[in-house]
Short mmCIF file of N, CA and C in Angstrom, two decimals:
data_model
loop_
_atom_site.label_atom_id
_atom_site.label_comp_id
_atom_site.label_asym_id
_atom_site.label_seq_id
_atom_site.Cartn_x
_atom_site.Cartn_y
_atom_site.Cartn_z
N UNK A 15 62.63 43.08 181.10
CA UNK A 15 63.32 42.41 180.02
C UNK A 15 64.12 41.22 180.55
N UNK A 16 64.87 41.38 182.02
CA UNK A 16 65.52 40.01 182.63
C UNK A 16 64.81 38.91 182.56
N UNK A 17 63.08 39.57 183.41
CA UNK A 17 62.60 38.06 183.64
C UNK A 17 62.12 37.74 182.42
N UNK A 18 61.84 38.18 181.12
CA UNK A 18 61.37 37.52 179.91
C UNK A 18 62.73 37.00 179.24
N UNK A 19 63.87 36.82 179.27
CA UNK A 19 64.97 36.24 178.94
C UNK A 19 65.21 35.10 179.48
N UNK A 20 65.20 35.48 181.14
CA UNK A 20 65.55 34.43 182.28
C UNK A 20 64.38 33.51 181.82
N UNK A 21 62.69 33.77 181.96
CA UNK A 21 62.09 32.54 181.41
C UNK A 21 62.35 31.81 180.59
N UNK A 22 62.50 32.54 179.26
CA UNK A 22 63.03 31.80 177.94
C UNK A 22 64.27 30.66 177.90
N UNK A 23 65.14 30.68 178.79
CA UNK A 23 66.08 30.02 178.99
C UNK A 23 66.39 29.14 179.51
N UNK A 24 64.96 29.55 180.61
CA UNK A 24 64.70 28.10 181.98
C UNK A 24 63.88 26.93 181.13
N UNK A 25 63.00 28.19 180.21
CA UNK A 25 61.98 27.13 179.28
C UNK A 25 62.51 26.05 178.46
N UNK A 26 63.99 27.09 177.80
CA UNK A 26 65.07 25.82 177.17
C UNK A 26 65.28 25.16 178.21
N UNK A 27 65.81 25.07 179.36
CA UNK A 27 66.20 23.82 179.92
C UNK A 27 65.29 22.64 180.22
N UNK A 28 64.05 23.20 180.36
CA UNK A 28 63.37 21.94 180.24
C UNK A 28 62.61 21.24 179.14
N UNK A 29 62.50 22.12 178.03
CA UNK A 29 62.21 21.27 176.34
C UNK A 29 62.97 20.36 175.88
N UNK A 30 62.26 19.32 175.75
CA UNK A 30 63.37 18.22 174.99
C UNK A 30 63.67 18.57 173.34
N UNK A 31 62.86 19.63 172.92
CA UNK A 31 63.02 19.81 171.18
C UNK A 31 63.24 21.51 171.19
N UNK A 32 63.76 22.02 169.96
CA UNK A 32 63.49 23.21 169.34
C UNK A 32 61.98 23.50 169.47
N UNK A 33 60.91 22.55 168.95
CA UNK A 33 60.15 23.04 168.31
C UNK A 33 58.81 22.73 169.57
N UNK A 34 59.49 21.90 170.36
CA UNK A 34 58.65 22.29 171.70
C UNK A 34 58.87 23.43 172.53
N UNK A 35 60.16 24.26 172.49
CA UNK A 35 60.77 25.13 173.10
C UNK A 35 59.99 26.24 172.41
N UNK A 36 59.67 26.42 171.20
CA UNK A 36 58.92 27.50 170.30
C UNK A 36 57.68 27.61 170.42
N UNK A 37 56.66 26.79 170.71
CA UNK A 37 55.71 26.84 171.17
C UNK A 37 55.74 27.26 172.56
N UNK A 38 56.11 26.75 173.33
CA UNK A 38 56.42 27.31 174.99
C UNK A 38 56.56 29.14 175.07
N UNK A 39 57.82 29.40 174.17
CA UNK A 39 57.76 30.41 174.15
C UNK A 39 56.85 31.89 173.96
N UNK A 40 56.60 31.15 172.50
CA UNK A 40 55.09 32.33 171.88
C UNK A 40 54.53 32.17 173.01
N UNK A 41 53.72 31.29 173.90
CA UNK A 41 53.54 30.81 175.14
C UNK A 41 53.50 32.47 176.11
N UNK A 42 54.67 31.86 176.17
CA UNK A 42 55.57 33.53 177.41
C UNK A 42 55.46 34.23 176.81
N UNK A 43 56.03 35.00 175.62
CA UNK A 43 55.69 36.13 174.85
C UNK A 43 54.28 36.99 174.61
N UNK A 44 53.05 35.90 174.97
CA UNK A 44 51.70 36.44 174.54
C UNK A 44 51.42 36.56 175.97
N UNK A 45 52.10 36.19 176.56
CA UNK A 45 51.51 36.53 178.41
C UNK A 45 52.32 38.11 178.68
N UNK A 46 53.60 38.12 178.37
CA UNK A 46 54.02 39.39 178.34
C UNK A 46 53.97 40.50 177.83
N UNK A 47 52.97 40.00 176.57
CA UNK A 47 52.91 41.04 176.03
C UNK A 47 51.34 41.69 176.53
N UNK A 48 50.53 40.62 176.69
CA UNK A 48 49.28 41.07 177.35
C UNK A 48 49.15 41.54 178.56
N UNK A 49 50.26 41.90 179.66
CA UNK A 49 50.51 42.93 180.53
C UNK A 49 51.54 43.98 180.06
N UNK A 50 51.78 44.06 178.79
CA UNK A 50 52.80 45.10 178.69
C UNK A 50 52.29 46.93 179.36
N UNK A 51 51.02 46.89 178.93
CA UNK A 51 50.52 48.06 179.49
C UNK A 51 50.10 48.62 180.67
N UNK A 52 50.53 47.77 181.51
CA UNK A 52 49.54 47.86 182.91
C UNK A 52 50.81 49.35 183.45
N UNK A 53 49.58 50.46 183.92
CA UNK A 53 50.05 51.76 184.62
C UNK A 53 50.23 51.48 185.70
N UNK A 54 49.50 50.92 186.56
CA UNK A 54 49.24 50.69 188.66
C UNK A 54 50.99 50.14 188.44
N UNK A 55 51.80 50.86 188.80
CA UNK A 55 52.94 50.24 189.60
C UNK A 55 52.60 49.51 190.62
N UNK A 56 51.83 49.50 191.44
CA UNK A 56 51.70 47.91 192.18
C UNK A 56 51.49 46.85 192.06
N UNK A 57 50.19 47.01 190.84
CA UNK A 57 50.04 45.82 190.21
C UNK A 57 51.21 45.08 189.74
N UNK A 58 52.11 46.17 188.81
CA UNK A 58 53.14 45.79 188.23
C UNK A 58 54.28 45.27 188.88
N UNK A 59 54.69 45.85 189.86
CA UNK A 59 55.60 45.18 191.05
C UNK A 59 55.15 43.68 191.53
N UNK A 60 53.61 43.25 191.71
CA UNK A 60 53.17 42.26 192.22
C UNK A 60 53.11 41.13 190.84
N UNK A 61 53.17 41.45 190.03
CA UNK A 61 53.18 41.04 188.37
C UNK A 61 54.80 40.32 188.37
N UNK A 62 55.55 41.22 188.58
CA UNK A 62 57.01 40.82 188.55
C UNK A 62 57.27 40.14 189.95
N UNK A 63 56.78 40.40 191.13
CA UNK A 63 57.43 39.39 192.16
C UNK A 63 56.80 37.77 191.81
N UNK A 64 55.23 37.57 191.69
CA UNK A 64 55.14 36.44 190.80
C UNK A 64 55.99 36.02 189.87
N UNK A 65 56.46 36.86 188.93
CA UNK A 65 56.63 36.01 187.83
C UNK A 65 58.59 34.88 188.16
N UNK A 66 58.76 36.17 189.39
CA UNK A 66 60.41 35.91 189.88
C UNK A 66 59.85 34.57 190.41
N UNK A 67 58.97 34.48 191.48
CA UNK A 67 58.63 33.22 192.06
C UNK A 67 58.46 31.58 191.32
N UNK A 68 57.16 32.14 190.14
CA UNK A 68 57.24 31.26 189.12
C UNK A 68 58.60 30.74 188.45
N UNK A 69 59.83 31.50 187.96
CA UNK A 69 60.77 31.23 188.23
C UNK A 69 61.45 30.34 188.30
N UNK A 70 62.00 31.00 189.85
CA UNK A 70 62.72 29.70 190.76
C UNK A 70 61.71 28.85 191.58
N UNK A 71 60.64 29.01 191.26
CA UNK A 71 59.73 27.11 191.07
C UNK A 71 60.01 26.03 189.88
N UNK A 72 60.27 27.00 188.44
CA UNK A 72 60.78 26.38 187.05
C UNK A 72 62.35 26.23 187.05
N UNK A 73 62.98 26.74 188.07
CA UNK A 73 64.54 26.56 187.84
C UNK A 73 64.58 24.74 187.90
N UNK A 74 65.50 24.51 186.61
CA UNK A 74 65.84 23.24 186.54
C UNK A 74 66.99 23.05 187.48
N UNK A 75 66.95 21.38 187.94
CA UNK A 75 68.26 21.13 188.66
C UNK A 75 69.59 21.02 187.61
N UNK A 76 69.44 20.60 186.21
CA UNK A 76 70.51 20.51 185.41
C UNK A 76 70.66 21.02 184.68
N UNK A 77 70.24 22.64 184.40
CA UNK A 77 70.70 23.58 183.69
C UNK A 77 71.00 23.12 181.97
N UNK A 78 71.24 23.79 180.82
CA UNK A 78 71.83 24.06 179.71
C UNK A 78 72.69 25.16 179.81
N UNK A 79 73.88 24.54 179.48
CA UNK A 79 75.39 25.11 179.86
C UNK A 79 76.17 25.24 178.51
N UNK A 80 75.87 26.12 177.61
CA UNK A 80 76.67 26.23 175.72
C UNK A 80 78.32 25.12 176.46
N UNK A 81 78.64 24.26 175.41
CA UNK A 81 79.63 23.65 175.45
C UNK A 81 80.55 24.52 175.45
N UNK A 82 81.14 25.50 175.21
CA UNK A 82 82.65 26.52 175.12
C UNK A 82 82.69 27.16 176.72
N UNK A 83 81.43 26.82 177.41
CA UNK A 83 81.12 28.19 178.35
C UNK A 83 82.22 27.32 179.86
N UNK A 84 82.35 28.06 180.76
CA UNK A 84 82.80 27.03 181.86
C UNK A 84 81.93 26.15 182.27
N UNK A 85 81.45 25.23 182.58
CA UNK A 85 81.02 24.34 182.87
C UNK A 85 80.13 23.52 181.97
N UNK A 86 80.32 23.99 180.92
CA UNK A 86 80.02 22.87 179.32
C UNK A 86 80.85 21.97 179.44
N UNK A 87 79.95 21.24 178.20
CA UNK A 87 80.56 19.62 178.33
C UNK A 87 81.88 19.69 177.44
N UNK A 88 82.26 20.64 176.97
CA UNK A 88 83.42 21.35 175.99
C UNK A 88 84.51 22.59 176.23
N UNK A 89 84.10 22.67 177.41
CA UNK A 89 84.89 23.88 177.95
C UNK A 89 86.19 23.12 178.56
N UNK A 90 87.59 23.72 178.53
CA UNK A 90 88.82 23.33 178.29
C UNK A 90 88.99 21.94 177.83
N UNK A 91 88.41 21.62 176.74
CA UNK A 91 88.76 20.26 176.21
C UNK A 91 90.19 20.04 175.34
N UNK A 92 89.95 21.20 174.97
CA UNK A 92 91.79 21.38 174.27
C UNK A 92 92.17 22.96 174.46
N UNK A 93 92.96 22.77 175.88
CA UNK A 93 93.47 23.79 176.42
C UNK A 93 94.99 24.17 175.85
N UNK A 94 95.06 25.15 175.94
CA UNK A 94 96.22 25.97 175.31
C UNK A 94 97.78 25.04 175.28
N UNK A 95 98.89 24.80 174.23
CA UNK A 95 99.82 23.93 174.50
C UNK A 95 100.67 24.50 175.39
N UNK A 96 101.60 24.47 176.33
CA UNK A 96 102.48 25.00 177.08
C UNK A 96 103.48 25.66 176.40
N UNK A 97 104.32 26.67 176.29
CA UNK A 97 104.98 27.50 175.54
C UNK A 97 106.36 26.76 175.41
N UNK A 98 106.76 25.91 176.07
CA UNK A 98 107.96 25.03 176.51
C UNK A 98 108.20 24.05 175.35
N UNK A 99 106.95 23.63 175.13
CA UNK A 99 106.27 22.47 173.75
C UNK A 99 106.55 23.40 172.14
N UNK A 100 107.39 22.70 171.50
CA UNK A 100 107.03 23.22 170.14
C UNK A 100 106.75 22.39 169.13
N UNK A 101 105.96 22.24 168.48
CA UNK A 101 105.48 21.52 167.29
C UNK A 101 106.03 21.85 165.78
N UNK A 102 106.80 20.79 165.66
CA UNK A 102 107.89 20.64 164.53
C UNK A 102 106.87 20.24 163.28
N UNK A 103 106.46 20.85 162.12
CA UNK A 103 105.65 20.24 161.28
C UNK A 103 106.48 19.72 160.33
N UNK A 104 107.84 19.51 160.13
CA UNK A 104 108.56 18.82 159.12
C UNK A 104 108.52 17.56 159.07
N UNK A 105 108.14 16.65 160.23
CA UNK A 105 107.24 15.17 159.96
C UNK A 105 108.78 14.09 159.74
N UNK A 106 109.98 14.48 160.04
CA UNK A 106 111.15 13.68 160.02
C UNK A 106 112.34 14.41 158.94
N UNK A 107 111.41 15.40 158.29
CA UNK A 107 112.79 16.34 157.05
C UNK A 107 113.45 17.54 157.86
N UNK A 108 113.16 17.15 159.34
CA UNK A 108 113.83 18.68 160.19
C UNK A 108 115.12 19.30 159.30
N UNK A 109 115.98 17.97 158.45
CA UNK A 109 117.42 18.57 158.45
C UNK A 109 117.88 18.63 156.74
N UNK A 110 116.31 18.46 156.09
CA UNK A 110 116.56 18.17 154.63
C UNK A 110 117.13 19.51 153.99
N UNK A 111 116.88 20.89 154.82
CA UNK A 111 117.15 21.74 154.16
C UNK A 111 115.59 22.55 153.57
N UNK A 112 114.72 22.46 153.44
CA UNK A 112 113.88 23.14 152.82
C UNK A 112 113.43 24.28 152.91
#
């Protein structure tokens, strides 16, 4: 289940579209699913050390990183205010009484 995730994700990093990424996929999905049955644990071990290889041959150098995540293009962009700071919303009526 890792390496059919881990593909899917490497596959996003290198699609320039959704809808090239969806085709790619069904792609992987019909390859995985057409060894889903194999009994020979060796085969199957030799099935998965390929597919790890294939892989990190497809690992991109510049990744897709969700913007919120650490090293998104959005991660601490508006970091927490300092507790020292207080934000007065009365806008100049601090002393009108309201």
């Amino acid at each position: 289940m890792q390496l059919y995730r881990r593909a899917l994700k490497t596959c996003l990093d290198w699609s320039g579209s959704r809808q090239q990424w969806y085709a790619r996929a069904r792609a992987i999905r019909a390859e995985f699913e057409a060894n889903r049955n194999i009994d020979n644990r060796e085969a199957a071990e030799r099935m998965l050390t390929h597919g790890e290889q294939l892989l990190a041959e497809w690992k991109h150098p510049d990744p897709f990183v969700p913007p919120y995540y650490v090293g998104g293009t959005a991660f601490s962009r508006n970091p927490p205010m300092p507790e020292q700071i207080k934000i007065v919303m009365d806008f100049g009526r601090e002393g009108a009484g309201h």
